[in-house]
């Protein structure tokens, strides 16, 4: 068989009418039937399970983020307390600058010429 003969045989197969009983399509012959129902039911169950799993994972990620934020806030607060304790005078006496007194306030002015 040559290439041309193969093309003619293929063309005859493609154009041959498909086996049918000659009746028109109706809802019974076109419906997917019981196997189609089971396939769609399994797909629907899988979609619901995937949605539930996705929701659980999303909540878990959000909960971890909240815990991390809380830990960071506690760590920052502890660092601020440490800095406040370092800056605040503890047992050490506080140094006070000498106050400038104007005339008539505080001690008497020094007298000159006394020796």
PDB file of C-alpha atoms in Angstrom:
ATOM      1  CA  UNK A   1       0.000   0.000   0.000  1.00  0.00           C
ATOM      2  CA  UNK A   2       1.338   3.354  -0.960  1.00  0.00           C
ATOM      3  CA  UNK A   3       0.951   6.699   0.839  1.00  0.00           C
ATOM      4  CA  UNK A   4      -1.976   7.679  -1.382  1.00  0.00           C
ATOM      5  CA  UNK A   5      -3.790   4.422  -0.633  1.00  0.00           C
ATOM      6  CA  UNK A   6      -3.319   4.952   3.114  1.00  0.00           C
ATOM      7  CA  UNK A   7      -4.784   8.447   2.886  1.00  0.00           C
ATOM      8  CA  UNK A   8      -7.839   7.110   0.984  1.00  0.00           C
ATOM      9  CA  UNK A   9      -8.385   4.359   3.579  1.00  0.00           C
ATOM     10  CA  UNK A  10      -8.102   6.857   6.408  1.00  0.00           C
ATOM     11  CA  UNK A  11     -10.524   9.198   4.665  1.00  0.00           C
ATOM     12  CA  UNK A  12     -13.029   6.359   4.232  1.00  0.00           C
ATOM     13  CA  UNK A  13     -12.863   5.562   7.947  1.00  0.00           C
ATOM     14  CA  UNK A  14     -13.305   9.189   8.944  1.00  0.00           C
ATOM     15  CA  UNK A  15     -16.263   9.808   6.672  1.00  0.00           C
ATOM     16  CA  UNK A  16     -18.027   6.527   7.440  1.00  0.00           C
ATOM     17  CA  UNK A  17     -21.238   7.029   9.406  1.00  0.00           C
ATOM     18  CA  UNK A  18     -21.015   6.090  13.056  1.00  0.00           C
ATOM     19  CA  UNK A  19     -23.167   3.232  14.229  1.00  0.00           C
ATOM     20  CA  UNK A  20     -26.444   4.491  15.602  1.00  0.00           C
ATOM     21  CA  UNK A  21     -29.967   3.317  15.850  1.00  0.00           C
ATOM     22  CA  UNK A  22     -31.186   6.297  13.875  1.00  0.00           C
ATOM     23  CA  UNK A  23     -33.210   7.825  16.710  1.00  0.00           C
ATOM     24  CA  UNK A  24     -32.833  11.411  17.839  1.00  0.00           C
ATOM     25  CA  UNK A  25     -31.056  12.396  21.023  1.00  0.00           C
ATOM     26  CA  UNK A  26     -33.231  12.663  24.120  1.00  0.00           C
ATOM     27  CA  UNK A  27     -32.576  13.254  27.812  1.00  0.00           C
ATOM     28  CA  UNK A  28     -32.253   9.539  28.584  1.00  0.00           C
ATOM     29  CA  UNK A  29     -29.667   8.720  25.922  1.00  0.00           C
ATOM     30  CA  UNK A  30     -27.583  11.838  26.594  1.00  0.00           C
ATOM     31  CA  UNK A  31     -27.566  11.817  30.416  1.00  0.00           C
ATOM     32  CA  UNK A  32     -24.388  10.710  32.180  1.00  0.00           C
ATOM     33  CA  UNK A  33     -26.285   8.116  34.193  1.00  0.00           C
ATOM     34  CA  UNK A  34     -25.166   6.535  37.436  1.00  0.00           C
ATOM     35  CA  UNK A  35     -21.395   6.598  36.685  1.00  0.00           C
ATOM     36  CA  UNK A  36     -21.607  10.322  35.944  1.00  0.00           C
ATOM     37  CA  UNK A  37     -23.469  10.928  39.198  1.00  0.00           C
ATOM     38  CA  UNK A  38     -20.822   9.065  41.191  1.00  0.00           C
ATOM     39  CA  UNK A  39     -18.019  10.956  39.458  1.00  0.00           C
ATOM     40  CA  UNK A  40     -19.638  14.335  40.185  1.00  0.00           C
ATOM     41  CA  UNK A  41     -20.391  13.303  43.784  1.00  0.00           C
ATOM     42  CA  UNK A  42     -16.745  12.322  44.368  1.00  0.00           C
ATOM     43  CA  UNK A  43     -15.581  15.617  42.829  1.00  0.00           C
ATOM     44  CA  UNK A  44     -17.969  17.604  45.037  1.00  0.00           C
ATOM     45  CA  UNK A  45     -16.777  15.781  48.184  1.00  0.00           C
ATOM     46  CA  UNK A  46     -13.144  16.427  47.231  1.00  0.00           C
ATOM     47  CA  UNK A  47     -13.821  20.129  46.676  1.00  0.00           C
ATOM     48  CA  UNK A  48     -15.508  20.404  50.093  1.00  0.00           C
ATOM     49  CA  UNK A  49     -12.618  18.574  51.797  1.00  0.00           C
ATOM     50  CA  UNK A  50     -10.088  20.828  50.060  1.00  0.00           C
ATOM     51  CA  UNK A  51     -11.995  23.923  51.165  1.00  0.00           C
ATOM     52  CA  UNK A  52     -12.088  22.706  54.786  1.00  0.00           C
ATOM     53  CA  UNK A  53      -8.370  21.905  54.700  1.00  0.00           C
ATOM     54  CA  UNK A  54      -7.539  25.297  53.191  1.00  0.00           C
ATOM     55  CA  UNK A  55      -9.583  27.037  55.899  1.00  0.00           C
ATOM     56  CA  UNK A  56      -7.781  25.094  58.645  1.00  0.00           C
ATOM     57  CA  UNK A  57      -4.382  25.940  57.207  1.00  0.00           C
ATOM     58  CA  UNK A  58      -5.283  29.613  56.826  1.00  0.00           C
ATOM     59  CA  UNK A  59      -6.456  29.805  60.450  1.00  0.00           C
ATOM     60  CA  UNK A  60      -3.295  28.043  61.613  1.00  0.00           C
ATOM     61  CA  UNK A  61      -1.082  30.531  59.738  1.00  0.00           C
ATOM     62  CA  UNK A  62      -3.033  33.463  61.168  1.00  0.00           C
ATOM     63  CA  UNK A  63      -2.776  32.039  64.695  1.00  0.00           C
ATOM     64  CA  UNK A  64       0.997  31.634  64.317  1.00  0.00           C
ATOM     65  CA  UNK A  65       1.259  35.225  63.108  1.00  0.00           C
ATOM     66  CA  UNK A  66      -0.718  36.458  66.138  1.00  0.00           C
ATOM     67  CA  UNK A  67       1.535  34.479  68.499  1.00  0.00           C
ATOM     68  CA  UNK A  68       4.643  35.921  66.830  1.00  0.00           C
ATOM     69  CA  UNK A  69       3.237  39.457  67.128  1.00  0.00           C
ATOM     70  CA  UNK A  70       2.458  38.868  70.816  1.00  0.00           C
ATOM     71  CA  UNK A  71       5.980  37.514  71.448  1.00  0.00           C
ATOM     72  CA  UNK A  72       7.518  40.488  69.627  1.00  0.00           C
ATOM     73  CA  UNK A  73       5.411  42.910  71.669  1.00  0.00           C
ATOM     74  CA  UNK A  74       6.406  41.205  74.931  1.00  0.00           C
ATOM     75  CA  UNK A  75      10.068  41.225  73.904  1.00  0.00           C
ATOM     76  CA  UNK A  76       9.878  44.929  73.006  1.00  0.00           C
ATOM     77  CA  UNK A  77       8.154  45.734  76.309  1.00  0.00           C
ATOM     78  CA  UNK A  78      10.832  43.833  78.248  1.00  0.00           C
ATOM     79  CA  UNK A  79      13.587  45.707  76.413  1.00  0.00           C
ATOM     80  CA  UNK A  80      11.875  49.026  77.131  1.00  0.00           C
ATOM     81  CA  UNK A  81      11.629  48.098  80.834  1.00  0.00           C
ATOM     82  CA  UNK A  82      15.335  47.209  80.887  1.00  0.00           C
ATOM     83  CA  UNK A  83      16.237  50.524  79.278  1.00  0.00           C
ATOM     84  CA  UNK A  84      13.963  52.385  81.680  1.00  0.00           C
ATOM     85  CA  UNK A  85      15.598  50.647  84.651  1.00  0.00           C
ATOM     86  CA  UNK A  86      19.066  51.510  83.331  1.00  0.00           C
ATOM     87  CA  UNK A  87      18.107  55.138  82.822  1.00  0.00           C
ATOM     88  CA  UNK A  88      16.208  55.506  86.108  1.00  0.00           C
ATOM     89  CA  UNK A  89      18.307  56.123  89.228  1.00  0.00           C
ATOM     90  CA  UNK A  90      18.314  53.091  91.437  1.00  0.00           C
ATOM     91  CA  UNK A  91      20.450  52.983  94.599  1.00  0.00           C
ATOM     92  CA  UNK A  92      22.786  55.659  93.340  1.00  0.00           C
ATOM     93  CA  UNK A  93      22.266  59.138  94.785  1.00  0.00           C
ATOM     94  CA  UNK A  94      20.913  61.613  92.355  1.00  0.00           C
ATOM     95  CA  UNK A  95      23.222  64.484  91.457  1.00  0.00           C
ATOM     96  CA  UNK A  96      21.560  67.846  91.859  1.00  0.00           C
ATOM     97  CA  UNK A  97      22.952  70.937  90.216  1.00  0.00           C
ATOM     98  CA  UNK A  98      23.569  73.849  92.549  1.00  0.00           C
ATOM     99  CA  UNK A  99      20.773  76.338  92.417  1.00  0.00           C
ATOM    100  CA  UNK A 100      21.577  79.902  91.516  1.00  0.00           C
ATOM    101  CA  UNK A 101      20.212  82.207  94.144  1.00  0.00           C
ATOM    102  CA  UNK A 102      19.427  85.803  93.429  1.00  0.00           C
ATOM    103  CA  UNK A 103      19.963  88.612  95.937  1.00  0.00           C
ATOM    104  CA  UNK A 104      17.989  88.099  99.097  1.00  0.00           C
ATOM    105  CA  UNK A 105      17.549  84.400  98.501  1.00  0.00           C
ATOM    106  CA  UNK A 106      19.450  81.670 100.203  1.00  0.00           C
ATOM    107  CA  UNK A 107      22.716  82.518 101.983  1.00  0.00           C
ATOM    108  CA  UNK A 108      23.862  86.016 102.833  1.00  0.00           C
ATOM    109  CA  UNK A 109      26.172  87.641 100.312  1.00  0.00           C
ATOM    110  CA  UNK A 110      29.864  87.387 101.131  1.00  0.00           C
ATOM    111  CA  UNK A 111      31.276  90.385 102.997  1.00  0.00           C
ATOM    112  CA  UNK A 112      34.371  92.045 101.686  1.00  0.00           C
ATOM    113  CA  UNK A 113      37.199  93.382 103.812  1.00  0.00           C
ATOM    114  CA  UNK A 114      36.874  90.925 106.675  1.00  0.00           C
ATOM    115  CA  UNK A 115      40.064  89.221 107.599  1.00  0.00           C
TER     116      UNK A 115
END
